[in-house]
Amino acid sequence: MEKDLNIELVARKAGVSTATVSRAMNGLDCVRPETAKRVWEAVRALQYYPNAHARTLGSGRSRTLGLIISDICNPFFPDLVKSFEAVAMERGYEALLTNTNYDPKRMKSCVRRMLERRVEGVAIMTSEMDKEMLEELSSRGVPVVFLDAGKVENRISNIRVRYSQGIGEALDHLYALGHRRIGFLSGPSNLGSARTRRSAFLKGIRKHGIAEEPELVQEGVHRIEGGEAATERLLALARPPSALLASNDLMAIGAMRAIGRHGLRVPEDVSVVGFDDIELGQLTVPALTTIRLSRSELGEKAFRALFRVLESEKEKGAEYTVETHLVIRQSTGPFKHATRRGSSRSLLPPGRKTLPIG
Amino acid sequence: MEKDLNIELVARKAGVSTATVSRAMNGLDCVRPETAKRVWEAVRALQYYPNAHARTLGSGRSRTLGLIISDICNPFFPDLVKSFEAVAMERGYEALLTNTNYDPKRMKSCVRRMLERRVEGVAIMTSEMDKEMLEELSSRGVPVVFLDAGKVENRISNIRVRYSQGIGEALDHLYALGHRRIGFLSGPSNLGSARTRRSAFLKGIRKHGIAEEPELVQEGVHRIEGGEAATERLLALARPPSALLASNDLMAIGAMRAIGRHGLRVPEDVSVVGFDDIELGQLTVPALTTIRLSRSELGEKAFRALFRVLESEKEKGAEYTVETHLVIRQSTGPFKHATRRGSSRSLLPPGRKTLPIG
DNA sequence: TTGTAAGCGTTATCAG
DNA sequence: CTGATAACGCTTACAA
């Protein structure tokens, strides 16, 4: 970096002091309009862009917020990132994005980079987070907002996703359709959000007076393969479920695959409900009935949580909630008493073993 | 930001000067190992994280590279971003990511932010780019790398995607299957990459001695809807094509939808080839035959292009190329002479109007 | 309303 | 090998 075009040159050109240039550019109203105009002319003429690092150093404010996610390639995150950045930019903040890649080691490096860049707040939208990291942040007074991570403290906010709401709606829906044996494709139980979804499911079926049968809950990774494997186990039961709810949409899609492979049809033989409402769910055939969790709302609220603590000093953390709602599409249908297995096999196009399911 | 925990405190604790702390932390070998150890102990004890902004200011190097994309929600980009960041981090660089949202105004703001943060290079992976912006960058000596944007200059590199390669392979494939009337779903002609793909297509069919028929090229936006609309037009022709190639995968998926809506089947009645090889293409039914363009390779090469100019001073820009290759899946099949229309309608499940296509 | 000058936390030069 | 100290480019009291 050759020597910067700096504020002093601009000041010289405008015939004022550097302080005045700074004030004019920051829109302080204690600058005579005429003077300000001269400054801006000089700025334009020289194509001057203030050095953000010097600015941060001088002012003590980085005007940057950190956003930690697991993996930008996970379809859950792009929307969240986009909305977080959009709202941040609106308020004059930059977003510093980092990925943990689901790796605790990298989480550590993410936090380090945030600290080095003196972010004014951090949104941690991933599940993996150890106490130690949190301590590093909050001991420095950096506001933090979590996704579904328990307690609100001094400068620690939390966004609580109301899983039980959407899951309740889904169970009501299935119940109304006549389903009584409902399976659950659980995410990995070492994942907080997966555990929460599962308990919401269990609570829900209890509410409907359905007895809890452990074998109807099968665990798998939050991916298509995970859903396939878990569904295979469900279908192998003596009395397989007539409907199932998945911990996320990818698992639900995997379920549809497995069901199709067994010569069964969705929703005629088995109903499937997903969770998250990723775009992909609208493209499957049949389109996936799912529980929507708005990622853009998540991003906005994460920003708002940080912003609130930032602007009004002395502000404690707060709890925000994001609702979830059932979106009914084509993957759920009425329960049929008829024997299911093979009932519709004859409808499958010849030579195609699996049912088309997107 | 209350007063930072700074290098001086560390120096004091370690009983050395600030210069020594700096040297130790930067791994300069002119520090006695024993001294370095004392420094690191102090660093650990205090949980010291150097201020990146001060560092940048002091050293004149931001160790940051800009990455400008259109929209992180476009499935084309996450992989590219991820690989760019990964390689950058490996080499000790940070990535500053910004989205243009396909909006020239925002592109301007993206460049401004890059300049303010004194990035050492910028990868511009979007099509929209006006001369003026480019000038702002290169007049400051900032290396730039473009995606498919013509000429290589002083510090301007370019990544050239060999569209014609994959498209040629696709046409060979279709030709070998017996197809002679091949339609093309073109992207918007104001988009450079779309134009390039189209001319590669035209060149390809000429090579096979197929006459160019303008009506077989239909334009649409690079989305599912665009593909649907363009395909409708193709199917409405007196002699519709028996195969078609799309400018990107989303359009190809749209094509499959439109084809299904007409009671036709893929690939029995019409073969479809996509472009890009986004993950979604593997999930459609039938799985999409497509031309793979490796986004992670794009990201890596973009970084490499910048890095090369950066490290070896005096380095001019260079041209890099990324190949594209046909990936054969299930959406292409042999040409059938039989009348196509309605031939398979009876196989459609009752009550389902469109063929399941993912 | 404007100017002067003391920070901000590093790095880098130059002696020692 | 290590220590002073002058940059780096901006902001912000404090004065005027």
XYZ file of C-alpha atoms (C1' of nucleotides) in Angstrom:
748
model
C 0.000 0.000 0.000
C 1.717 3.141 -1.159
C 1.161 6.155 0.984
C -2.521 6.867 1.229
C -4.333 9.759 -0.234
C -5.179 11.200 3.138
C -7.322 13.672 4.937
C -4.594 16.245 5.016
C -4.409 16.493 1.257
C -8.130 16.992 1.147
C -7.895 19.658 3.829
C -5.203 21.445 1.924
C -7.161 21.349 -1.300
C -10.264 22.667 0.417
C -8.300 25.260 2.310
C -9.421 24.072 5.719
C -8.051 22.009 8.569
C -8.196 18.240 8.771
C -10.615 18.531 11.634
C -13.041 20.363 9.449
C -12.794 17.778 6.733
C -13.502 15.083 9.266
C -16.452 16.978 10.630
C -17.884 17.712 7.232
C -17.580 14.142 6.093
C -19.213 12.862 9.228
C -22.111 15.199 8.720
C -21.644 17.133 11.946
C -23.885 20.133 11.761
C -21.388 22.463 13.304
C -19.892 23.085 9.881
C -20.900 26.067 7.790
C -22.702 24.689 4.726
C -20.452 26.661 2.455
C -17.381 25.168 4.047
C -18.836 21.718 3.847
C -19.450 22.198 0.180
C -15.821 23.133 -0.419
C -14.774 20.029 1.454
C -16.988 17.741 -0.564
C -15.728 19.251 -3.754
C -12.193 18.495 -2.757
C -13.218 14.974 -1.800
C -14.772 14.409 -5.182
C -11.940 15.975 -7.078
C -9.367 13.779 -5.397
C -11.587 10.708 -5.249
C -10.861 10.467 -1.598
C -11.997 7.506 0.447
C -11.316 7.764 4.171
C -9.260 4.975 5.665
C -11.680 2.878 7.669
C -8.961 1.483 9.913
C -7.693 4.879 10.870
C -11.228 5.887 11.499
C -11.828 2.961 13.787
C -8.646 3.618 15.618
C -9.317 7.283 16.040
C -12.912 6.978 17.093
C -12.735 3.785 19.048
C -15.753 2.433 17.163
C -15.388 -0.179 14.475
C -18.996 0.006 13.358
C -18.723 -3.662 12.599
C -20.817 -6.551 13.818
C -19.715 -10.147 13.674
C -21.893 -12.894 12.309
C -20.835 -16.453 12.950
C -22.545 -19.229 11.043
C -21.750 -22.866 10.465
C -21.448 -23.037 6.720
C -22.626 -20.731 4.004
C -23.274 -23.748 1.800
C -25.957 -24.932 4.161
C -29.150 -23.613 2.583
C -30.348 -22.462 5.943
C -27.876 -19.591 6.139
C -27.791 -17.447 3.023
C -31.103 -15.780 3.766
C -30.118 -15.127 7.314
C -26.827 -13.613 6.247
C -28.445 -11.483 3.622
C -31.016 -9.971 5.924
C -28.534 -9.425 8.733
C -26.242 -7.567 6.382
C -29.050 -5.570 4.862
C -30.337 -4.314 8.185
C -26.832 -3.689 9.441
C -25.919 -1.653 6.404
C -29.085 0.376 6.773
C -27.876 1.415 10.183
C -24.343 2.097 9.086
C -22.779 -1.109 10.293
C -20.616 -3.553 8.433
C -21.006 -7.263 8.911
C -18.035 -9.528 9.399
C -19.012 -13.011 8.368
C -17.197 -16.140 9.460
C -17.903 -19.859 9.137
C -17.155 -22.428 11.763
C -17.548 -25.324 9.368
C -19.120 -27.164 12.298
C -15.652 -27.327 13.801
C -15.039 -26.128 17.365
C -11.444 -25.335 16.497
C -12.575 -22.995 13.798
C -15.090 -21.443 16.101
C -12.168 -20.413 18.200
C -10.502 -18.818 15.230
C -13.734 -17.058 14.326
C -13.940 -15.482 17.728
C -10.318 -14.462 17.572
C -10.803 -12.677 14.296
C -13.829 -10.888 15.667
C -11.886 -9.757 18.669
C -8.953 -8.598 16.606
C -11.199 -6.557 14.426
C -12.891 -5.116 17.474
C -16.414 -5.904 16.410
C -18.985 -4.157 18.536
C -21.228 -7.174 18.802
C -21.460 -10.762 17.664
C -24.363 -12.840 16.461
C -23.621 -16.506 16.989
C -26.050 -18.378 14.806
C -24.542 -21.795 15.214
C -25.028 -24.421 17.822
C -21.452 -25.169 18.650
C -20.286 -22.702 21.258
C -18.222 -23.332 24.283
C -18.291 -21.399 27.503
C -14.734 -20.285 27.119
C -15.365 -18.451 23.872
C -18.390 -16.774 25.289
C -16.341 -15.659 28.228
C -13.734 -14.075 25.982
C -16.412 -12.027 24.356
C -18.470 -10.952 27.282
C -15.504 -10.248 29.497
C -14.663 -7.584 26.962
C -18.156 -6.235 27.094
C -19.022 -7.321 23.586
C -22.763 -7.845 23.234
C -23.677 -11.271 21.957
C -26.833 -12.784 20.612
C -27.425 -16.496 20.376
C -29.829 -18.643 18.517
C -31.689 -20.846 20.931
C -29.117 -20.931 23.607
C -30.718 -20.634 26.935
C -30.237 -17.784 29.285
C -30.237 -14.060 28.786
C -27.577 -12.315 30.778
C -25.838 -9.040 31.128
C -25.157 -8.284 27.501
C -26.219 -11.615 26.162
C -29.425 -11.813 24.211
C -31.155 -14.809 22.826
C -33.460 -15.557 19.977
C -35.878 -18.204 20.937
C -37.457 -20.127 18.151
C -40.927 -21.281 19.041
C -40.539 -24.747 17.663
C -43.453 -26.083 19.636
C -45.802 -23.742 17.898
C -45.251 -24.971 14.361
C -44.830 -28.542 15.503
C -48.106 -28.276 17.336
C -49.775 -27.005 14.191
C -48.293 -29.851 12.204
C -49.524 -32.442 14.666
C -52.979 -30.896 14.736
C -52.976 -31.091 10.964
C -51.922 -34.724 10.887
C -54.295 -35.633 13.650
C -57.168 -34.019 11.809
C -56.234 -36.078 8.777
C -56.687 -39.174 10.866
C -53.080 -40.081 11.575
C -52.413 -41.665 14.935
C -49.052 -43.326 14.511
C -46.672 -40.504 13.794
C -42.942 -40.995 13.462
C -40.281 -38.409 14.160
C -36.996 -38.098 12.322
C -34.825 -36.518 14.947
C -31.621 -34.608 14.295
C -28.430 -35.522 16.166
C -29.078 -35.351 19.867
C -25.837 -33.527 20.497
C -27.399 -30.606 18.670
C -29.355 -28.271 20.882
C -31.915 -27.261 18.308
C -32.482 -30.883 17.355
C -33.164 -31.778 20.952
C -35.592 -28.920 21.302
C -37.490 -29.994 18.221
C -37.712 -33.507 19.469
C -39.073 -32.546 22.845
C -41.588 -30.258 21.183
C -42.706 -33.244 19.161
C -43.024 -35.472 22.193
C -44.916 -32.824 24.067
C -47.220 -32.415 21.101
C -48.207 -36.027 20.708
C -48.783 -36.327 24.412
C -51.158 -33.420 24.160
C -53.110 -35.383 21.603
C -53.248 -38.318 23.940
C -50.994 -40.423 21.779
C -48.732 -42.725 23.716
C -45.057 -42.144 23.263
C -43.339 -45.039 21.525
C -39.566 -44.719 21.544
C -39.214 -46.756 18.374
C -41.176 -44.105 16.484
C -38.377 -41.619 17.069
C -35.358 -42.300 14.908
C -32.230 -40.226 14.857
C -30.040 -39.182 11.951
C -27.896 -36.363 10.635
C -29.643 -33.265 9.366
C -29.198 -34.254 5.755
C -30.959 -36.188 3.043
C -29.018 -39.344 3.854
C -29.872 -38.993 7.510
C -33.547 -38.803 6.681
C -33.310 -41.790 4.384
C -31.627 -43.973 6.941
C -33.951 -43.028 9.766
C -36.970 -43.607 7.566
C -35.733 -47.020 6.554
C -35.749 -47.973 10.196
C -39.228 -46.596 10.645
C -40.565 -48.494 7.656
C -39.013 -51.695 8.907
C -41.099 -51.611 12.067
C -43.835 -54.147 12.581
C -46.322 -51.301 12.598
C -44.776 -48.433 10.672
C -46.149 -44.920 11.122
C -48.641 -43.484 8.649
C -47.129 -40.032 8.912
C -43.848 -38.590 9.887
C -42.363 -35.322 10.885
C -38.743 -34.500 10.264
C -36.326 -32.322 12.192
C -35.481 -30.446 9.015
C -36.452 -30.324 5.362
C -33.459 -32.213 4.077
C -34.329 -35.140 6.293
C -37.920 -34.918 5.100
C -36.757 -35.098 1.516
C -34.660 -38.084 2.403
C -37.758 -39.618 3.928
C -39.674 -39.133 0.690
C -36.892 -40.860 -1.146
C -36.866 -43.829 1.165
C -40.626 -44.093 1.054
C -40.565 -44.055 -2.720
C -37.920 -46.724 -2.760
C -40.247 -48.942 -0.804
C -42.875 -48.620 -3.481
C -44.978 -46.413 -1.283
C -46.351 -43.045 -2.173
C -46.408 -39.657 -0.539
C -48.935 -38.619 0.650
C -51.261 -41.490 -0.265
C -49.405 -44.055 1.819
C -47.312 -41.954 4.131
C -47.573 -38.263 4.943
C -44.396 -36.262 5.434
C -43.820 -32.933 7.142
C -40.529 -31.073 7.082
C -39.064 -28.260 9.112
C -37.448 -24.967 8.079
C -39.118 -24.377 4.726
C -36.052 -24.143 2.556
C -36.696 -23.303 -1.064
C -35.966 -26.808 -2.152
C -39.119 -27.959 -0.437
C -41.245 -26.176 -2.993
C -39.531 -27.984 -5.800
C -39.996 -31.527 -4.686
C -42.837 -33.601 -6.023
C -45.029 -33.645 -4.144
C -44.228 -30.216 -2.736
C -43.286 -30.522 0.882
C -45.638 -29.634 3.681
C -43.357 -28.067 6.212
C -42.962 -25.779 9.171
C -41.641 -22.402 8.211
C -38.905 -20.789 10.176
C -38.166 -17.424 8.638
C -34.422 -17.023 8.292
C -34.667 -13.416 7.310
C -36.584 -12.712 10.471
C -33.818 -14.451 12.346
C -31.213 -12.229 10.726
C -33.154 -9.075 11.424
C -33.800 -9.925 15.023
C -30.205 -10.869 15.582
C -29.172 -7.467 14.399
C -31.845 -5.748 16.404
C -30.777 -7.543 19.536
C -27.217 -6.317 19.183
C -28.222 -2.865 18.102
C -30.454 -2.366 21.077
C -27.733 -3.171 23.574
C -25.303 -1.062 21.602
C -27.274 2.124 21.286
C -28.841 2.358 24.676
C -25.938 1.884 27.017
C -26.700 0.032 30.202
C -29.046 -2.150 28.276
C -29.166 -5.718 29.464
C -29.660 -8.509 26.982
C -33.174 -9.418 25.959
C -35.052 -12.398 24.687
C -36.589 -12.339 21.245
C -38.821 -14.937 19.787
C -39.385 -16.106 16.275
C -42.528 -18.025 15.517
C -42.832 -21.080 13.332
C -45.890 -21.985 11.312
C -47.164 -24.878 9.329
C -47.209 -24.470 5.568
C -49.470 -27.032 4.010
C -48.467 -28.264 0.600
C -48.828 -31.656 -1.031
C -46.878 -34.110 1.040
C -49.586 -34.657 3.618
C -52.924 -36.328 3.094
C -55.640 -38.280 4.868
C -54.868 -41.500 6.641
C -55.990 -44.574 4.709
C -56.993 -47.717 6.556
C -56.322 -49.977 3.602
C -53.163 -52.029 3.600
C -50.592 -49.676 2.371
C -47.759 -51.778 1.238
C -47.719 -52.203 -2.493
C -51.145 -50.709 -2.889
C -50.032 -48.280 -5.489
C -47.055 -49.981 -6.929
C -48.853 -50.599 -10.171
C -49.045 -46.900 -10.760
C -45.339 -46.477 -10.870
C -44.005 -45.909 -14.354
C -42.317 -49.035 -15.633
C -38.610 -49.202 -15.112
C -38.584 -46.600 -12.431
C -37.912 -48.036 -9.012
C -38.305 -44.995 -6.869
C -41.133 -42.599 -6.770
C -40.203 -39.184 -8.097
C -39.878 -37.006 -5.115
C -37.570 -34.213 -6.000
C -14.990 0.296 22.957
C -13.356 1.075 26.243
C -9.634 1.562 26.141
C -8.062 -1.461 24.569
C -5.916 -3.971 26.263
C -2.889 -2.985 24.273
C 0.576 -4.026 23.308
C 2.127 -1.848 25.930
C 0.478 -3.710 28.763
C 1.734 -6.941 27.318
C 5.213 -5.488 26.981
C 5.174 -4.343 30.565
C 3.997 -7.719 31.807
C 6.666 -9.514 29.793
C 9.313 -7.023 30.802
C 10.215 -6.062 27.254
C 9.510 -3.240 24.856
C 6.462 -2.989 22.628
C 8.681 -3.513 19.637
C 9.743 -6.866 20.955
C 6.195 -7.945 21.579
C 5.309 -7.009 18.047
C 8.276 -8.896 16.694
C 7.584 -11.970 18.749
C 3.957 -12.089 17.798
C 4.770 -11.701 14.149
C 7.164 -14.579 14.326
C 10.228 -12.592 13.331
C 13.215 -14.789 13.958
C 15.342 -12.007 15.338
C 13.880 -12.628 18.785
C 15.602 -14.797 21.332
C 13.387 -17.864 21.866
C 13.407 -17.323 25.581
C 12.213 -13.761 25.177
C 9.531 -14.857 22.753
C 8.310 -17.360 25.270
C 7.962 -14.696 27.930
C 6.001 -12.591 25.494
C 3.627 -15.380 24.621
C 3.059 -16.123 28.242
C 2.073 -12.554 28.861
C -0.198 -12.669 25.830
C -1.937 -15.739 27.126
C -2.198 -14.475 30.652
C -3.820 -11.249 29.552
C -5.841 -12.817 26.767
C -4.427 -10.262 24.449
C -5.687 -9.915 20.888
C -3.829 -7.381 18.769
C -5.934 -4.650 17.225
C -6.174 -5.458 13.553
C -6.911 -1.890 12.571
C -3.871 -0.541 14.291
C -1.905 -3.272 12.681
C -3.140 -2.362 9.245
C -2.421 1.266 9.848
C 1.032 0.629 11.152
C 2.093 -1.826 8.536
C 0.301 -0.430 5.546
C -1.059 -3.879 4.711
C -4.638 -4.801 5.374
C -4.195 -8.453 4.515
C -7.730 -8.369 3.236
C -9.103 -9.280 -0.158
C -12.461 -8.159 -1.432
C -14.941 -10.532 -2.977
C -17.889 -9.039 -4.804
C -20.759 -11.300 -5.761
C -24.300 -10.677 -6.876
C -26.303 -12.396 -4.217
C -25.395 -14.980 -1.654
C -28.848 -16.493 -2.027
C -28.096 -17.439 -5.600
C -27.000 -21.061 -5.327
C -24.133 -20.376 -7.651
C -22.182 -18.377 -5.085
C -21.891 -20.104 -1.723
C -19.355 -22.634 -2.968
C -17.314 -19.963 -4.621
C -17.316 -17.853 -1.495
C -16.404 -20.759 0.686
C -13.428 -21.825 -1.361
C -12.186 -18.279 -1.842
C -12.270 -17.725 1.885
C -10.683 -21.033 2.652
C -7.724 -20.467 0.383
C -7.386 -16.881 1.513
C -7.332 -17.858 5.150
C -4.728 -20.488 4.442
C -2.473 -17.744 3.201
C -3.238 -15.386 6.022
C -5.733 -13.187 4.230
C -9.187 -12.175 5.288
C -12.014 -11.978 2.804
C -14.374 -9.052 2.700
C -17.588 -10.173 1.108
C -20.135 -7.829 -0.439
C -23.264 -8.335 -2.515
C -24.370 -6.134 -5.357
C -27.869 -7.528 -5.403
C -27.661 -7.167 -9.179
C -27.860 -3.448 -8.643
C -25.272 -1.112 -10.204
C -25.851 1.407 -7.436
C -24.903 -1.143 -4.857
C -21.908 -2.162 -6.871
C -20.693 1.349 -6.377
C -21.154 1.063 -2.655
C -19.358 -2.265 -2.656
C -16.334 -0.750 -4.286
C -16.377 2.160 -1.897
C -16.347 -0.130 1.095
C -13.474 -2.088 -0.370
C -11.517 1.061 -0.909
C -12.214 2.369 2.554
C -11.022 -0.842 4.065
C -7.943 -0.755 1.888
C -8.304 -4.231 0.504
C -5.226 -5.415 -1.300
C -7.127 -6.951 -4.167
C -10.658 -7.488 -5.375
C -12.332 -10.432 -7.049
C -15.347 -9.265 -8.983
C -17.427 -12.345 -9.622
C -20.477 -10.613 -10.988
C -21.332 -9.450 -14.436
C -22.366 -5.915 -13.687
C -19.295 -3.725 -13.642
C -18.853 -0.340 -15.098
C -15.629 1.157 -16.354
C -15.684 3.892 -13.782
C -15.557 1.503 -10.846
C -12.777 -0.431 -12.407
C -10.875 2.785 -12.870
C -11.227 3.692 -9.204
C -9.672 0.417 -8.287
C -6.862 0.147 -10.748
C -5.887 3.785 -10.481
C -5.051 2.963 -6.905
C -3.050 -0.019 -7.978
C -5.456 -2.539 -6.525
C -5.211 -5.853 -8.367
C -8.522 -7.060 -9.723
C -9.724 -10.338 -11.120
C -12.833 -10.701 -13.194
C -14.994 -13.572 -14.171
C -15.281 -13.727 -17.929
C -14.668 -10.111 -18.617
C -12.426 -9.748 -21.560
C -8.990 -8.280 -21.467
C -6.089 -8.806 -19.167
C -4.248 -5.639 -18.322
C -1.706 -4.211 -15.998
C -2.987 -5.601 -12.726
C -6.197 -6.964 -14.076
C -6.575 -10.701 -14.361
C -9.379 -12.677 -15.815
C -10.846 -16.093 -15.319
C -12.074 -17.444 -18.553
C -14.668 -20.149 -18.371
C -14.414 -22.540 -21.277
C -18.099 -22.727 -21.938
C -17.607 -24.075 -25.435
C -15.911 -27.135 -24.091
C -18.774 -28.448 -22.006
C -21.348 -27.272 -24.481
C -19.491 -29.107 -27.205
C -19.526 -32.255 -25.121
C -23.229 -31.870 -24.512
C -23.964 -31.447 -28.195
C -21.818 -34.453 -29.068
C -23.774 -36.426 -26.523
C -27.149 -35.344 -27.876
C -26.033 -35.842 -31.449
C -24.887 -39.350 -30.665
C -28.300 -40.037 -29.158
C -29.812 -39.105 -32.481
C -31.072 -35.624 -31.737
C -30.984 -33.176 -34.621
C -33.371 -30.439 -33.581
C -31.882 -28.981 -30.468
C -33.315 -25.969 -28.717
C -31.413 -23.505 -26.569
C -32.777 -21.697 -23.539
C -30.688 -18.584 -23.512
C -30.148 -16.332 -20.538
C -30.753 -12.584 -20.791
C -28.681 -11.190 -23.615
C -27.589 -8.222 -21.546
C -25.630 -10.704 -19.465
C -22.147 -11.336 -20.730
C -21.925 -14.935 -19.614
C -25.313 -15.677 -21.130
C -24.191 -14.300 -24.463
C -21.050 -16.368 -24.353
C -22.984 -19.528 -23.655
C -25.316 -18.841 -26.512
C -22.570 -18.289 -29.023
C -20.836 -21.421 -27.842
C -24.078 -23.252 -28.520
C -24.446 -21.781 -31.997
C -20.856 -22.572 -32.827
C -21.400 -26.105 -31.605
C -24.413 -26.931 -33.706
C -22.752 -25.460 -36.753
C -19.873 -27.799 -36.172
C -22.284 -30.678 -36.328
C -23.642 -29.374 -39.598
C -26.976 -28.471 -38.100
C -28.519 -25.379 -39.605
C -29.101 -22.525 -37.219
C -32.777 -21.782 -36.707
C -33.370 -18.610 -34.750
C -36.706 -19.851 -33.429
C -34.916 -22.663 -31.635
C -33.181 -20.150 -29.404
C -35.490 -18.675 -26.799
C -34.471 -16.184 -24.179
C -35.494 -15.922 -20.537
C -34.242 -14.973 -17.110
C -31.816 -17.332 -15.406
C -34.473 -18.771 -13.167
C -37.000 -21.576 -13.130
C -39.740 -19.300 -14.439
C -37.500 -18.129 -17.248
C -36.889 -21.687 -18.308
C -40.556 -22.515 -18.152
C -41.580 -19.586 -20.297
C -38.880 -20.141 -22.896
C -39.728 -23.822 -23.100
C -43.395 -23.089 -23.597
C -42.449 -21.135 -26.665
C -40.270 -23.925 -27.930
C -42.997 -26.515 -27.444
C -45.467 -24.315 -29.272
C -43.398 -24.442 -32.446
C -44.682 -26.341 -35.452
C -41.677 -28.619 -35.143
C -40.528 -28.513 -31.549
C -37.029 -29.660 -30.666
C -36.403 -33.164 -29.372
C -33.704 -31.962 -27.006
C -32.768 -28.749 -25.361
C -29.876 -27.190 -23.630
C -30.312 -24.484 -21.035
C -28.115 -21.569 -20.087
C -28.244 -22.638 -16.474
C -29.655 -25.390 -14.298
C -32.556 -23.412 -12.954
C -33.782 -22.802 -16.477
C -33.342 -26.482 -17.233
C -35.474 -27.373 -14.258
C -38.069 -24.920 -15.461
C -37.916 -26.657 -18.814
C -38.609 -30.016 -17.202
C -41.610 -28.514 -15.483
C -43.016 -27.078 -18.681
C -42.425 -30.321 -20.520
C -44.208 -32.254 -17.810
C -47.089 -29.848 -17.919
C -47.505 -30.666 -21.587
C -47.911 -34.326 -20.793
C -44.491 -35.089 -22.172
C -41.750 -36.941 -20.424
C -38.091 -36.356 -19.814
C -36.055 -37.933 -21.316
C -38.383 -40.203 -23.285
C -39.988 -37.363 -25.215
C -37.575 -34.510 -24.747
C -34.009 -34.542 -23.507
C -32.818 -31.720 -21.279
C -29.310 -30.549 -20.446
C -28.525 -27.912 -17.861
C -25.517 -25.777 -17.087
C -23.587 -25.151 -13.849
C -24.306 -28.363 -11.975
C -25.858 -26.924 -8.871
C -26.726 -29.441 -6.195
C -30.386 -29.165 -6.922
C -29.830 -30.862 -10.251
C -29.027 -34.122 -8.523
C -32.303 -34.034 -6.683
C -34.676 -33.603 -9.569
C -36.405 -36.568 -11.075
C -35.038 -37.451 -13.457
C -31.643 -36.256 -12.256
C -30.380 -33.536 -14.520
C -27.743 -34.122 -17.136
C -25.728 -30.952 -16.999
C -22.469 -29.200 -17.686
C -20.384 -28.802 -14.613
C -18.716 -25.548 -13.824
C -16.768 -25.940 -10.610
C -17.472 -22.978 -8.379
C -14.844 -23.952 -5.899
C -12.276 -23.953 -8.666
C -13.487 -20.493 -9.565
C -12.987 -19.305 -6.014
C -9.543 -20.799 -5.764
C -8.376 -19.379 -9.040
C -9.749 -15.977 -8.203
C -7.667 -15.975 -5.073
C -4.630 -17.291 -6.864
C -4.901 -14.598 -9.491
C -4.842 -11.871 -6.882
C -2.211 -13.541 -4.784
C 0.153 -13.892 -7.674
C 0.044 -10.213 -8.527
C 0.320 -9.354 -4.867
C 3.314 -11.421 -3.898
C 5.515 -10.982 -6.897
C 5.575 -7.274 -7.389
C 5.730 -6.109 -10.967
C 3.489 -8.965 -11.906
C 1.071 -8.170 -14.678
C -2.377 -9.674 -14.661
C -2.849 -13.118 -16.140
C -5.552 -15.165 -17.723
C -6.794 -18.300 -16.011
C -9.179 -20.789 -17.442
C -11.714 -23.046 -15.870
C -12.978 -25.978 -17.849
C -16.530 -27.190 -18.078
C -17.554 -30.798 -18.591
C -20.654 -32.742 -19.316
C -22.101 -34.796 -16.480
C -24.487 -37.366 -17.820
C -27.400 -38.232 -15.591
C -30.969 -39.166 -16.401
C -32.512 -36.273 -18.240
C -31.122 -37.191 -21.626
C -32.017 -40.189 -23.735
C -32.177 -41.429 -27.308
C -34.236 -39.639 -29.889
C -37.515 -41.397 -30.682
C -39.095 -41.077 -34.091
C -42.544 -41.999 -32.858
C -45.066 -39.248 -32.378
C -44.302 -37.888 -29.039
C -47.290 -35.947 -27.978
C -49.414 -37.780 -25.496
C -47.550 -41.011 -25.925
C -47.015 -41.474 -22.250
C -49.844 -39.559 -20.765
C -51.564 -42.706 -19.652
C -48.679 -43.444 -17.360
C -49.182 -40.344 -15.333
C -50.629 -41.010 -11.924
C -54.282 -40.037 -11.833
C -54.993 -36.573 -10.605
C -51.508 -35.343 -11.186
C -51.264 -32.911 -14.009
C -47.564 -32.387 -14.206
C -44.876 -34.937 -14.389
C -42.782 -35.083 -11.271
C -39.574 -33.385 -12.089
C -38.088 -32.218 -8.870
C -17.702 27.875 13.195
C -12.886 26.495 12.800
C -8.049 25.182 14.019
C -4.492 22.869 16.973
C -2.825 18.945 18.729
C -3.125 14.872 21.547
C -4.433 10.494 21.220
C -5.781 5.535 19.117
C -2.541 0.686 18.897
C 0.413 -1.020 15.847
C 4.779 -1.463 12.871
C 9.224 -0.206 11.263
C 13.510 2.389 11.276
C 17.484 3.253 13.455
C 20.553 2.976 17.071
C 22.670 0.452 20.527
C 18.867 -9.335 19.796
C 16.397 -5.299 21.859
C 14.662 -0.568 22.810
C 13.206 4.271 21.535
C 10.470 6.616 18.629
C 8.527 8.291 14.473
C 5.122 7.271 11.408
C 0.230 5.516 9.872
C -4.659 8.461 9.010
C -8.291 9.722 11.501
C -11.222 11.683 15.562
C -12.022 14.654 19.211
C -11.315 17.506 23.146
C -9.853 22.018 23.900
C -9.008 26.614 22.353
C -9.809 30.426 19.739
